[in-house]
Amino acid sequence: MHHFQLAITNNGHDEIVKLKHQQIMESRTNQSVTPDVQALMLENLKLAKRVEVLENTLSAGKEVLTLEEAARFMGVTKSSLYKMTHEQTIPYYKPNGKMVYFEKAELLTWIRRNAIASKAQVSEEANRILKNLSVK
């Protein structure tokens, strides 16, 4: 099967969007797609990617996030985030009893808790403790 590749640059990072040849070359009615329609489909993909980048940029500046924004921010599915709220394992707000909101600062604190120290950090801490013991 042939694949068509479209390169999209996103903040200096190249992303390759692979599209199955079949999806590009055939419409839902199995008619051949003209080059003009194919170009429009590709332009649509580019615009969709730009919208996604803009949405992510706007979310980056917000202090309070919706469930969808918080899931994207944390890199988890909405379902996983709903489960965490149901199990009350993550801080969240429900001001009107329906919509769920998250404070970005609290999410960062929650993510950072129980951090696993790197070997270098463990070594530095051990050296600091040994130094304090030898000073006494």
Tab-separated table of C-alpha atoms in Angstrom:
chain	number	residue	atom	x	y	z
A	1	MET	CA	0.000	0.000	0.000
A	2	HIS	CA	1.313	3.458	-0.902
A	3	HIS	CA	1.405	6.248	1.663
A	4	PHE	CA	1.333	9.967	1.061
A	5	GLN	CA	3.416	12.080	3.440
A	6	LEU	CA	2.812	15.690	4.389
A	7	ALA	CA	5.481	17.517	6.393
A	8	ILE	CA	4.199	20.180	8.758
A	9	THR	CA	6.581	22.382	10.724
A	10	ASN	CA	5.468	23.110	14.283
A	11	ASN	CA	7.696	25.455	16.303
A	12	GLY	CA	10.828	24.126	14.620
A	13	HIS	CA	9.808	20.493	15.012
A	14	ASP	CA	8.953	18.610	11.863
A	15	GLU	CA	6.013	16.306	12.120
A	16	ILE	CA	5.114	13.843	9.428
A	17	VAL	CA	1.451	13.211	8.906
A	18	LYS	CA	0.972	9.935	7.040
A	19	LEU	CA	-2.161	9.442	5.084
A	20	LYS	CA	-3.168	6.191	3.505
A	21	HIS	CA	-3.108	6.419	-0.249
A	22	GLN	CA	-6.594	4.983	-0.331
A	23	GLN	CA	-8.001	7.774	1.855
A	24	ILE	CA	-6.490	10.468	-0.350
A	25	MET	CA	-7.365	8.903	-3.687
A	26	GLU	CA	-10.962	7.835	-3.030
A	27	SER	CA	-13.990	9.629	-1.710
A	28	ARG	CA	-16.715	7.999	0.345
A	29	THR	CA	-18.497	7.050	-2.851
A	30	ASN	CA	-15.337	5.368	-4.198
A	31	GLN	CA	-14.967	7.949	-6.948
A	32	SER	CA	-11.524	9.198	-7.864
A	33	VAL	CA	-10.526	12.397	-6.115
A	34	THR	CA	-9.393	15.139	-8.453
A	35	PRO	CA	-6.060	16.887	-7.865
A	36	ASP	CA	-7.978	20.023	-6.824
A	37	VAL	CA	-9.902	18.114	-4.156
A	38	GLN	CA	-6.696	16.412	-3.070
A	39	ALA	CA	-5.026	19.828	-2.673
A	40	LEU	CA	-8.003	21.056	-0.627
A	41	MET	CA	-7.780	17.990	1.619
A	42	LEU	CA	-4.096	18.655	2.225
A	43	GLU	CA	-4.765	22.328	2.940
A	44	ASN	CA	-7.492	21.274	5.372
A	45	LEU	CA	-4.988	19.068	7.219
A	46	LYS	CA	-2.493	21.928	7.417
A	47	LEU	CA	-5.152	24.268	8.794
A	48	ALA	CA	-6.306	21.677	11.325
A	49	LYS	CA	-2.731	21.329	12.570
A	50	ARG	CA	-2.372	25.117	12.845
A	51	VAL	CA	-5.623	25.318	14.831
A	52	GLU	CA	-4.321	22.622	17.179
A	53	VAL	CA	-1.074	24.548	17.702
A	54	LEU	CA	-3.023	27.760	18.404
A	55	GLU	CA	-5.329	25.983	20.858
A	56	ASN	CA	-2.318	24.579	22.696
A	57	THR	CA	-0.738	28.036	22.802
A	58	LEU	CA	-3.905	29.587	24.217
A	59	SER	CA	-4.230	26.819	26.804
A	60	ALA	CA	-0.648	27.428	27.901
A	61	GLY	CA	-1.577	30.903	29.172
A	62	LYS	CA	-4.703	29.874	31.066
A	63	GLU	CA	-4.723	29.297	34.827
A	64	VAL	CA	-7.970	27.315	34.915
A	65	LEU	CA	-8.451	24.479	32.432
A	66	THR	CA	-11.454	22.533	31.246
A	67	LEU	CA	-11.326	18.755	31.377
A	68	GLU	CA	-10.328	18.534	27.713
A	69	GLU	CA	-7.590	21.166	28.119
A	70	ALA	CA	-6.300	19.507	31.295
A	71	ALA	CA	-6.185	16.096	29.610
A	72	ARG	CA	-4.211	17.552	26.707
A	73	PHE	CA	-1.926	19.445	29.125
A	74	MET	CA	-1.205	16.278	31.114
A	75	GLY	CA	-1.016	13.971	28.123
A	76	VAL	CA	-3.783	11.651	29.296
A	77	THR	CA	-7.156	10.717	27.867
A	78	LYS	CA	-10.319	12.476	29.004
A	79	SER	CA	-11.548	9.110	30.245
A	80	SER	CA	-8.475	8.695	32.452
A	81	LEU	CA	-8.922	12.189	33.842
A	82	TYR	CA	-12.622	11.561	34.566
A	83	LYS	CA	-11.602	8.392	36.407
A	84	MET	CA	-9.067	10.356	38.487
A	85	THR	CA	-11.750	12.885	39.441
A	86	HIS	CA	-14.212	10.120	40.293
A	87	GLU	CA	-11.616	8.432	42.505
A	88	GLN	CA	-10.660	11.852	43.922
A	89	THR	CA	-6.975	11.247	43.224
A	90	ILE	CA	-6.496	14.616	41.524
A	91	PRO	CA	-7.548	18.124	42.635
A	92	TYR	CA	-10.452	19.560	40.641
A	93	TYR	CA	-13.352	21.983	40.872
A	94	LYS	CA	-17.034	21.586	40.025
A	95	PRO	CA	-18.492	25.072	40.588
A	96	ASN	CA	-21.882	24.449	38.988
A	97	GLY	CA	-22.149	20.751	39.743
A	98	LYS	CA	-21.566	19.649	36.153
A	99	MET	CA	-18.490	21.063	34.452
A	100	VAL	CA	-15.116	19.976	35.828
A	101	TYR	CA	-12.246	22.462	36.007
A	102	PHE	CA	-8.617	22.180	37.000
A	103	GLU	CA	-6.141	24.762	38.236
A	104	LYS	CA	-2.962	24.451	36.190
A	105	ALA	CA	-0.670	25.179	39.169
A	106	GLU	CA	-2.343	22.403	41.187
A	107	LEU	CA	-1.966	19.977	38.289
A	108	LEU	CA	1.757	20.758	38.072
A	109	THR	CA	2.121	20.242	41.834
A	110	TRP	CA	0.204	16.965	41.596
A	111	ILE	CA	2.347	15.772	38.678
A	112	ARG	CA	5.568	16.679	40.489
A	113	ARG	CA	4.745	15.002	43.784
A	114	ASN	CA	6.528	11.752	44.535
A	115	ALA	CA	9.283	12.632	42.117
A	116	ILE	CA	11.859	9.948	41.441
A	117	ALA	CA	15.318	11.367	42.023
A	118	SER	CA	17.970	10.841	39.375
A	119	LYS	CA	21.163	8.984	40.253
A	120	ALA	CA	23.005	12.317	40.244
A	121	GLN	CA	20.492	13.819	42.688
A	122	VAL	CA	20.757	10.800	44.999
A	123	SER	CA	24.554	11.019	44.882
A	124	GLU	CA	24.498	14.758	45.640
A	125	GLU	CA	22.149	14.223	48.584
A	126	ALA	CA	24.325	11.389	49.933
A	127	ASN	CA	27.441	13.576	49.648
A	128	ARG	CA	25.642	16.436	51.429
A	129	ILE	CA	24.613	14.130	54.290
A	130	LEU	CA	28.123	12.662	54.578
A	131	LYS	CA	29.612	16.161	54.601
A	132	ASN	CA	27.217	17.237	57.379
A	133	LEU	CA	28.078	14.115	59.417
A	134	SER	CA	31.828	14.718	59.136
A	135	VAL	CA	31.451	18.384	60.220
A	136	LYS	CA	29.867	17.401	63.544
